[in-house]
Amino acid sequence: MSYELIAALMFSTMMLMLLTGQRVFGAIGFVAVVAALLLWGDRGGYDLGFSAAMKLMKWYPLLTLPMFIFMGYVLSESRIADDLYKMFHVWMGGLSGGLAVGTIGLMVLISAMNGLSVAGMAIGATIALPELLRRNYDKRMVTGVIQAGSSLGILVPPSVVLVLYAMIARQPVGQLWLAGVVPGLMMAAMFILYIVIRCKITPSLGPALPPEERDMPMREKLRLLQAGLLPFGIFFAMMIPFVNGWTSLVESSAIGAMTAFGAAVLKGRMTREVFKNSVRNTLGISCMFMWIILAALAFGAVFDGLGAVKAIESLFTEKLGLNPWVILILMQLSFILMGTFLDDTAMLVIVAPLYVPLVGALGFDLIWYGVLYTITTQIAYMTPPFGYNLFLMRAMAPPEITLRDIYGSILPFVLVMIAALTLIICFPQIALWLPNWIYGS
């Protein structure tokens, strides 16, 4: 059997196991170890899994993963995120569509606190959605806003998914995070611009708050502003030392976790229940990511041993004669297709052994491609009929918001994200300027 056929058989077997509902790390790891045992015997098969585990345990930046997840859960469980929304409510309520704009701002800050899109979705659905519906905002508008805003969670640092990509692609986490800053803020600005223009044309979609609800003493407004800016302070306390080279990435993540914990204690919100929930959720998610990374490393090692990447590169460039840009676009389209039934982590670990080396062989920058991957997977998340975010929103939304409303709400925001993706493909420096500037100096 040729190596190309073995690689195709491995990939198809893994996809079949995933379709049966097996856990992602179990399906990928099982196929990797069985293939290694059949190809290289007992010693080769055992060594493969062991070396992947050792590589994972010795990857020092992985320590950032539980730190950032803990920071996010402390801030969400202690309800500090509520203060953010109250701030946006008072300061932006007078603008038509102002609360929707404030929700995007909330999502950006939640992303900077947690690094997971699910966290932004959960907070937006529990805090912002009931308030927007009560203020007579259009239900399609608000569900689209929350889904689009939560998509920033895996792009704006500290993105947990970019940590995973860095491990698999063997790229610096710090550069990937910095590469996500400008595209993430650009997408947030494009969402806000769309909301403002749409509500300007049709004010009934996002009515401004009446003056009596916004009128309060300036002293009270400033108090709310101070409370709402606390997450900003935590983020800058963590990132400024790292960007200036005073601390390492792991040290900065520890600063962020301790600063969030201290803020919750000082505000009197660090109860036993909050601490227990934060630690339990942090442990669960961290272990999930570690198992997935372990399985991906083992699977990638088999693919490297087979030379599958070189075979696929030869197929696309020599036999089919495809342009590198055409191959890149086909990769992005495959992500959108897989996003109909897989989440972003599963998509990455399934195709990374093939795509990441192929992208490098085609001459593209792997830092830039990491940003393309995150945006494309978020588009896939929100693409009907089976987008992951669509069903997550349906599970969290009240009964009056139907699945048809959720499908209809997301189209304009998907088009905005496609426009942003196109800009970054055409102008790679949108993503690469900041890491080149910081690391170059």
Coordinates of C-alpha atoms in Angstrom, one line a residue:
M1 CA 0.0 0.0 0.0
S2 CA 1.4 3.4 -0.9
Y3 CA 2.0 6.1 1.7
E4 CA -0.5 8.4 0.0
L5 CA -3.2 5.7 0.3
I6 CA -2.3 5.0 4.0
A7 CA -2.6 8.7 4.7
A8 CA -6.0 8.9 3.0
L9 CA -7.2 5.8 4.9
M10 CA -6.1 7.4 8.2
F11 CA -7.9 10.6 7.4
S12 CA -11.2 8.9 6.3
T13 CA -11.2 6.6 9.3
M14 CA -10.8 9.5 11.7
M15 CA -13.6 11.4 10.0
L16 CA -15.8 8.3 10.2
M17 CA -15.1 7.9 13.9
L18 CA -16.0 11.6 14.5
L19 CA -19.3 11.2 12.7
T20 CA -20.2 8.4 15.1
G21 CA -20.0 10.9 18.0
Q22 CA -16.6 9.8 19.5
R23 CA -14.7 12.4 21.4
V24 CA -12.3 14.4 19.2
F25 CA -9.1 13.5 21.1
G26 CA -10.2 9.8 21.3
A27 CA -10.8 9.5 17.5
I28 CA -7.6 11.3 16.5
G29 CA -5.4 9.6 19.1
F30 CA -6.8 6.1 18.4
V31 CA -6.2 6.4 14.6
A32 CA -2.7 7.8 15.2
V33 CA -1.5 5.0 17.6
V34 CA -3.1 2.2 15.6
A35 CA -1.5 3.4 12.4
A36 CA 1.9 3.7 14.2
L37 CA 1.6 0.2 15.6
L38 CA 0.8 -1.2 12.1
L39 CA 3.5 0.8 10.4
W40 CA 6.4 0.6 12.8
G41 CA 5.6 -2.2 15.2
D42 CA 5.3 -2.2 19.0
R43 CA 8.3 -0.1 19.7
G44 CA 7.4 2.6 17.2
G45 CA 3.8 2.8 18.3
Y46 CA 4.6 3.1 21.9
D47 CA 7.4 5.6 21.3
L48 CA 5.1 7.8 19.2
G49 CA 2.5 8.4 22.0
F50 CA 5.2 8.7 24.7
S51 CA 7.3 11.3 22.7
A52 CA 4.1 13.3 21.9
A53 CA 3.3 13.4 25.7
M54 CA 6.8 14.5 26.6
K55 CA 6.8 17.2 23.9
L56 CA 3.5 18.5 25.3
M57 CA 4.7 18.5 28.9
K58 CA 8.0 20.3 28.1
W59 CA 6.2 23.0 26.1
Y60 CA 6.6 25.9 28.6
P61 CA 4.1 28.3 27.0
L62 CA 1.3 25.8 27.7
L63 CA 1.3 27.1 31.3
T64 CA -0.5 30.1 29.9
L65 CA -3.5 28.1 29.1
P66 CA -4.9 27.5 32.6
M67 CA -3.8 31.0 33.7
F68 CA -5.9 32.8 31.1
I69 CA -8.9 30.4 31.4
F70 CA -8.8 31.0 35.2
M71 CA -8.7 34.7 34.7
G72 CA -11.7 34.7 32.4
Y73 CA -13.8 32.5 34.7
V74 CA -13.0 34.6 37.8
L75 CA -14.1 37.8 36.0
S76 CA -17.3 36.1 34.7
E77 CA -18.2 34.2 37.8
S78 CA -17.7 37.2 40.0
R79 CA -20.1 39.2 37.7
I80 CA -17.5 41.9 37.0
A81 CA -18.6 41.6 33.4
D82 CA -22.0 43.0 34.6
D83 CA -20.3 46.3 35.4
L84 CA -19.1 46.5 31.9
Y85 CA -22.6 46.3 30.5
K86 CA -23.9 48.9 32.9
M87 CA -21.2 51.3 31.8
F88 CA -22.1 50.8 28.1
H89 CA -25.8 51.1 29.0
V90 CA -25.4 54.6 30.5
W91 CA -22.7 56.0 28.3
M92 CA -24.0 54.8 24.9
G93 CA -27.8 54.4 25.4
G94 CA -28.6 57.7 23.8
L95 CA -27.3 56.6 20.4
S96 CA -29.6 54.7 18.1
G97 CA -28.4 51.2 18.3
G98 CA -26.1 52.2 21.1
L99 CA -26.8 49.2 23.3
A100 CA -25.9 46.9 20.4
V101 CA -22.7 48.9 19.9
G102 CA -22.0 48.5 23.6
T103 CA -22.6 44.8 23.3
I104 CA -19.8 44.6 20.7
G105 CA -17.6 46.5 23.1
L106 CA -18.5 44.1 25.9
M107 CA -17.7 41.1 23.7
V108 CA -14.2 42.6 22.8
L109 CA -13.5 43.0 26.5
I110 CA -14.7 39.5 27.4
S111 CA -12.5 38.2 24.6
A112 CA -9.5 40.0 26.2
M113 CA -10.4 38.5 29.5
N114 CA -11.1 34.9 28.5
G115 CA -9.9 33.9 25.0
L116 CA -12.8 31.6 24.3
S117 CA -15.8 32.4 22.0
V118 CA -18.1 30.2 24.2
A119 CA -17.5 32.5 27.2
G120 CA -18.5 35.6 25.2
M121 CA -21.6 33.8 23.9
A122 CA -22.7 32.8 27.4
I123 CA -22.2 36.2 28.9
G124 CA -23.8 38.0 26.0
A125 CA -26.9 35.7 26.1
T126 CA -27.3 36.0 29.8
I127 CA -26.5 39.7 30.3
A128 CA -27.1 41.6 27.1
L129 CA -29.8 39.6 25.3
P130 CA -32.6 40.0 27.9
E131 CA -31.8 43.7 28.3
L132 CA -31.8 44.4 24.5
L133 CA -35.1 42.6 24.0
R134 CA -36.6 44.5 27.0
R135 CA -35.6 47.8 25.3
N136 CA -37.5 46.8 22.1
Y137 CA -34.5 46.0 20.0
D138 CA -35.2 43.8 17.0
K139 CA -34.7 40.2 17.9
R140 CA -32.9 39.3 14.7
M141 CA -30.5 42.3 15.2
V142 CA -29.6 41.4 18.8
T143 CA -29.0 37.7 18.2
G144 CA -26.7 38.5 15.3
V145 CA -24.8 41.0 17.4
I146 CA -24.2 38.5 20.2
Q147 CA -23.1 35.8 17.8
A148 CA -20.8 38.1 15.8
G149 CA -19.3 39.7 18.9
S150 CA -18.6 36.3 20.5
S151 CA -16.6 35.3 17.4
L152 CA -13.9 37.7 18.4
G153 CA -13.1 35.4 21.4
I154 CA -10.6 33.2 19.5
L155 CA -8.9 36.2 17.7
V156 CA -8.3 38.9 20.3
P157 CA -5.5 38.0 22.8
P158 CA -5.3 36.0 25.0
S159 CA -6.8 33.6 22.5
V160 CA -6.7 30.0 23.7
V161 CA -7.2 28.7 20.2
L162 CA -4.1 30.6 19.0
V163 CA -2.1 28.9 21.8
L164 CA -3.2 25.6 20.4
Y165 CA -2.3 26.7 16.8
A166 CA 1.1 27.8 18.0
M167 CA 1.8 24.4 19.5
I168 CA 0.8 22.5 16.4
A169 CA 2.4 25.0 13.9
R170 CA 5.5 25.5 16.1
Q171 CA 5.1 29.3 16.0
P172 CA 5.6 31.9 18.8
V173 CA 2.4 32.5 20.8
G174 CA 3.3 36.1 21.4
Q175 CA 3.6 36.9 17.7
L176 CA 0.3 35.1 17.0
W177 CA -1.5 37.1 19.7
L178 CA -0.2 40.4 18.4
A179 CA -1.1 39.4 14.9
G180 CA -4.7 38.9 16.1
V181 CA -5.0 42.4 17.7
V182 CA -5.5 44.6 14.6
P183 CA -7.7 42.2 12.7
G184 CA -9.8 41.6 15.8
L185 CA -10.3 45.4 16.5
M186 CA -10.9 46.0 12.7
M187 CA -13.7 43.4 12.7
A188 CA -15.2 44.9 15.8
A189 CA -15.1 48.3 14.2
M190 CA -16.8 46.9 11.0
F191 CA -19.5 45.4 13.1
I192 CA -20.1 48.7 14.9
L193 CA -20.2 50.6 11.6
Y194 CA -22.7 48.2 10.2
I195 CA -24.9 48.5 13.4
V196 CA -24.8 52.3 13.4
I197 CA -25.6 52.6 9.6
R198 CA -28.4 50.0 9.8
C199 CA -30.0 51.7 12.9
K200 CA -29.6 55.1 11.3
I201 CA -31.6 53.9 8.3
T202 CA -34.1 52.0 10.4
P203 CA -34.2 53.4 13.9
S204 CA -36.8 50.9 15.0
L205 CA -34.2 48.1 14.9
G206 CA -32.3 49.7 17.8
P207 CA -34.2 52.5 19.6
A208 CA -32.3 55.0 21.7
L209 CA -33.0 54.9 25.5
P210 CA -35.4 57.7 26.6
P211 CA -33.6 60.6 28.5
E212 CA -35.2 59.7 31.8
E213 CA -33.4 56.4 31.8
R214 CA -30.0 57.9 31.0
D215 CA -30.2 61.0 33.2
M216 CA -28.1 60.6 36.3
P217 CA -25.5 62.6 38.2
M218 CA -22.1 62.8 36.5
R219 CA -20.6 61.4 39.7
E220 CA -22.7 58.2 39.3
K221 CA -21.7 58.0 35.6
L222 CA -18.0 58.3 36.4
R223 CA -18.4 55.6 39.1
L224 CA -19.9 53.2 36.5
L225 CA -17.1 54.2 34.1
Q226 CA -14.5 53.3 36.7
A227 CA -16.1 50.0 37.5
G228 CA -16.5 49.2 33.8
L229 CA -12.8 50.0 33.1
L230 CA -11.5 47.6 35.7
P231 CA -11.2 44.7 33.1
F232 CA -9.2 47.2 30.9
G233 CA -6.8 47.7 33.8
I234 CA -6.4 43.9 34.3
F235 CA -5.7 43.4 30.6
F236 CA -3.1 46.2 30.4
A237 CA -1.5 45.1 33.7
M238 CA -0.9 41.8 32.0
M239 CA 0.0 42.9 28.5
I240 CA 2.2 46.0 29.0
P241 CA 5.0 44.1 30.8
F242 CA 5.0 41.4 28.1
V243 CA 5.0 43.8 25.1
N244 CA 7.9 45.8 26.7
G245 CA 9.9 42.6 27.3
W246 CA 9.8 42.9 31.1
T247 CA 8.1 39.6 31.6
S248 CA 7.8 36.4 29.7
L249 CA 4.5 35.2 28.3
V250 CA 4.0 32.7 31.2
E251 CA 4.8 35.4 33.8
S252 CA 2.3 37.8 32.1
S253 CA -0.4 35.2 32.2
A254 CA 0.2 34.7 36.0
I255 CA 0.0 38.4 36.5
G256 CA -3.4 38.5 34.7
A257 CA -4.7 35.6 36.8
M258 CA -3.6 37.1 40.1
T259 CA -4.8 40.6 39.1
A260 CA -8.3 39.3 38.3
F261 CA -8.4 37.3 41.5
G262 CA -7.3 40.3 43.5
A263 CA -9.9 42.5 41.8
A264 CA -12.6 40.0 42.7
V265 CA -11.4 39.9 46.3
L266 CA -11.3 43.7 46.6
K267 CA -14.8 44.1 45.3
G268 CA -16.0 41.5 47.8
R269 CA -17.2 39.0 45.1
M270 CA -14.7 36.2 45.6
T271 CA -16.9 33.8 47.4
R272 CA -16.2 30.1 48.0
E273 CA -18.7 29.2 45.3
V274 CA -17.1 31.6 42.8
F275 CA -13.6 30.2 43.5
K276 CA -14.8 26.6 43.3
N277 CA -16.6 27.1 40.0
S278 CA -13.6 29.0 38.5
V279 CA -11.1 26.3 39.5
R280 CA -13.4 23.4 38.3
N281 CA -14.1 25.0 34.9
T282 CA -10.4 25.9 34.4
L283 CA -9.3 22.3 35.2
G284 CA -11.9 20.8 32.8
I285 CA -11.2 23.0 29.9
S286 CA -7.4 22.9 30.3
C287 CA -7.4 19.1 30.4
M288 CA -9.6 19.0 27.4
F289 CA -7.2 21.1 25.4
M290 CA -4.2 19.1 26.6
W291 CA -5.7 15.8 25.5
I292 CA -6.6 17.3 22.1
I293 CA -3.0 18.7 21.6
L294 CA -1.6 15.3 22.6
A295 CA -3.7 13.5 20.0
A296 CA -2.9 16.1 17.3
L297 CA 0.9 15.7 18.0
A298 CA 0.7 12.0 17.6
F299 CA -1.4 12.2 14.4
G300 CA 1.0 14.8 13.0
A301 CA 4.0 12.6 13.7
V302 CA 2.5 9.7 11.7
F303 CA 1.8 12.1 8.8
D304 CA 5.3 13.4 8.9
G305 CA 6.7 9.9 8.9
L306 CA 4.6 9.0 5.8
G307 CA 5.6 12.1 3.9
A308 CA 1.9 12.8 3.2
V309 CA 2.4 16.6 3.2
K310 CA 4.9 16.4 0.3
A311 CA 2.6 14.1 -1.6
I312 CA -0.3 16.5 -1.3
E313 CA 1.9 19.4 -2.2
S314 CA 3.0 17.5 -5.3
L315 CA -0.6 16.7 -6.2
F316 CA -1.8 20.3 -6.0
T317 CA 1.2 22.1 -7.5
E318 CA 2.7 19.6 -10.0
K319 CA -0.1 17.2 -11.1
L320 CA -3.0 19.6 -10.9
G321 CA -1.0 22.8 -11.6
L322 CA -2.9 24.9 -9.1
N323 CA -1.7 28.4 -8.1
P324 CA -0.7 28.7 -4.4
W325 CA -3.4 31.3 -3.9
V326 CA -6.0 28.9 -5.3
I327 CA -4.8 26.2 -2.9
L328 CA -5.1 28.7 0.0
I329 CA -8.6 29.6 -0.9
L330 CA -9.6 25.9 -1.2
M331 CA -8.2 25.3 2.3
Q332 CA -10.4 28.1 3.7
L333 CA -13.5 26.8 1.9
S334 CA -12.8 23.3 3.4
F335 CA -12.8 24.9 6.9
I336 CA -16.2 26.4 6.2
L337 CA -17.5 23.0 5.1
M338 CA -16.1 21.3 8.2
G339 CA -17.5 24.0 10.4
T340 CA -21.0 22.7 9.7
F341 CA -20.4 19.8 12.1
L342 CA -17.1 20.4 14.0
D343 CA -15.8 23.1 16.4
D344 CA -12.7 25.2 15.8
T345 CA -10.4 23.0 17.9
A346 CA -11.4 19.8 16.2
M347 CA -11.0 21.5 12.7
L348 CA -7.5 22.6 13.6
V349 CA -6.2 19.3 15.0
I350 CA -7.7 17.3 12.1
V351 CA -6.2 19.3 9.2
A352 CA -3.2 20.9 10.9
P353 CA -0.9 18.0 10.1
L354 CA -1.7 18.6 6.4
Y355 CA -2.4 22.3 6.1
V356 CA 0.2 23.9 8.2
P357 CA 3.3 22.3 6.5
L358 CA 1.6 22.8 3.1
V359 CA 1.1 26.5 3.8
G360 CA 4.8 26.9 4.8
A361 CA 5.9 24.9 1.7
L362 CA 3.8 27.2 -0.6
G363 CA 5.7 30.2 0.8
F364 CA 3.0 31.8 3.0
D365 CA 3.6 33.2 6.5
L366 CA 2.4 30.8 9.2
I367 CA 1.6 33.7 11.6
W368 CA -0.6 35.3 9.0
Y369 CA -2.2 32.0 8.2
G370 CA -3.1 31.5 11.9
V371 CA -5.2 34.7 11.7
L372 CA -6.9 33.5 8.5
Y373 CA -7.7 30.2 10.2
T374 CA -9.3 31.8 13.2
I375 CA -11.5 34.1 11.1
T376 CA -12.5 31.4 8.7
T377 CA -13.5 29.0 11.5
Q378 CA -15.7 31.7 13.1
I379 CA -17.4 32.2 9.7
A380 CA -18.0 28.4 9.6
Y381 CA -19.4 28.6 13.1
M382 CA -22.1 30.9 11.9
T383 CA -22.9 29.4 8.6
P384 CA -26.2 27.6 8.2
P385 CA -27.5 24.9 8.2
F386 CA -25.4 23.4 11.0
G387 CA -23.1 26.2 12.3
Y388 CA -21.9 25.5 15.9
N389 CA -22.8 29.0 17.1
L390 CA -26.3 28.8 15.7
F391 CA -27.3 25.9 17.9
L392 CA -25.4 27.3 20.9
M393 CA -27.5 30.5 20.5
R394 CA -30.7 28.5 20.2
A395 CA -29.9 26.7 23.4
M396 CA -29.4 30.0 25.3
A397 CA -32.0 32.2 23.7
P398 CA -35.5 32.7 25.1
P399 CA -38.4 30.8 23.4
E400 CA -39.6 33.8 21.3
I401 CA -36.4 33.7 19.3
T402 CA -36.8 30.8 16.8
L403 CA -34.1 29.0 14.9
R404 CA -35.3 30.8 11.8
D405 CA -34.7 34.2 13.5
I406 CA -31.2 33.0 14.4
Y407 CA -30.5 31.9 10.8
G408 CA -31.8 35.2 9.4
S409 CA -29.8 37.3 11.9
I410 CA -26.4 36.1 11.0
L411 CA -26.2 36.8 7.3
P412 CA -25.1 40.5 7.3
F413 CA -22.5 39.8 10.0
V414 CA -21.1 36.8 8.0
L415 CA -20.8 39.1 5.0
V416 CA -18.9 41.7 7.2
M417 CA -16.5 38.9 8.3
I418 CA -15.9 37.7 4.7
A419 CA -15.1 41.3 3.8
A420 CA -12.6 41.5 6.7
L421 CA -11.1 38.1 5.7
T422 CA -10.7 39.3 2.1
L423 CA -8.9 42.5 3.3
I424 CA -6.4 40.5 5.4
I425 CA -5.8 38.1 2.5
C426 CA -5.1 41.0 0.2
F427 CA -3.1 43.0 2.7
P428 CA -1.2 40.6 5.0
Q429 CA 0.4 43.5 6.9
I430 CA -2.9 44.2 8.6
A431 CA -2.1 41.1 10.7
L432 CA 1.7 41.2 10.5
W433 CA 2.5 44.8 11.2
L434 CA 2.1 44.8 14.9
P435 CA 4.2 41.6 15.6
N436 CA 6.9 42.8 13.2
W437 CA 7.0 46.2 14.9
I438 CA 7.1 44.8 18.5
Y439 CA 9.5 42.0 17.9
G440 CA 11.6 44.0 15.4
S441 CA 12.2 46.6 18.0

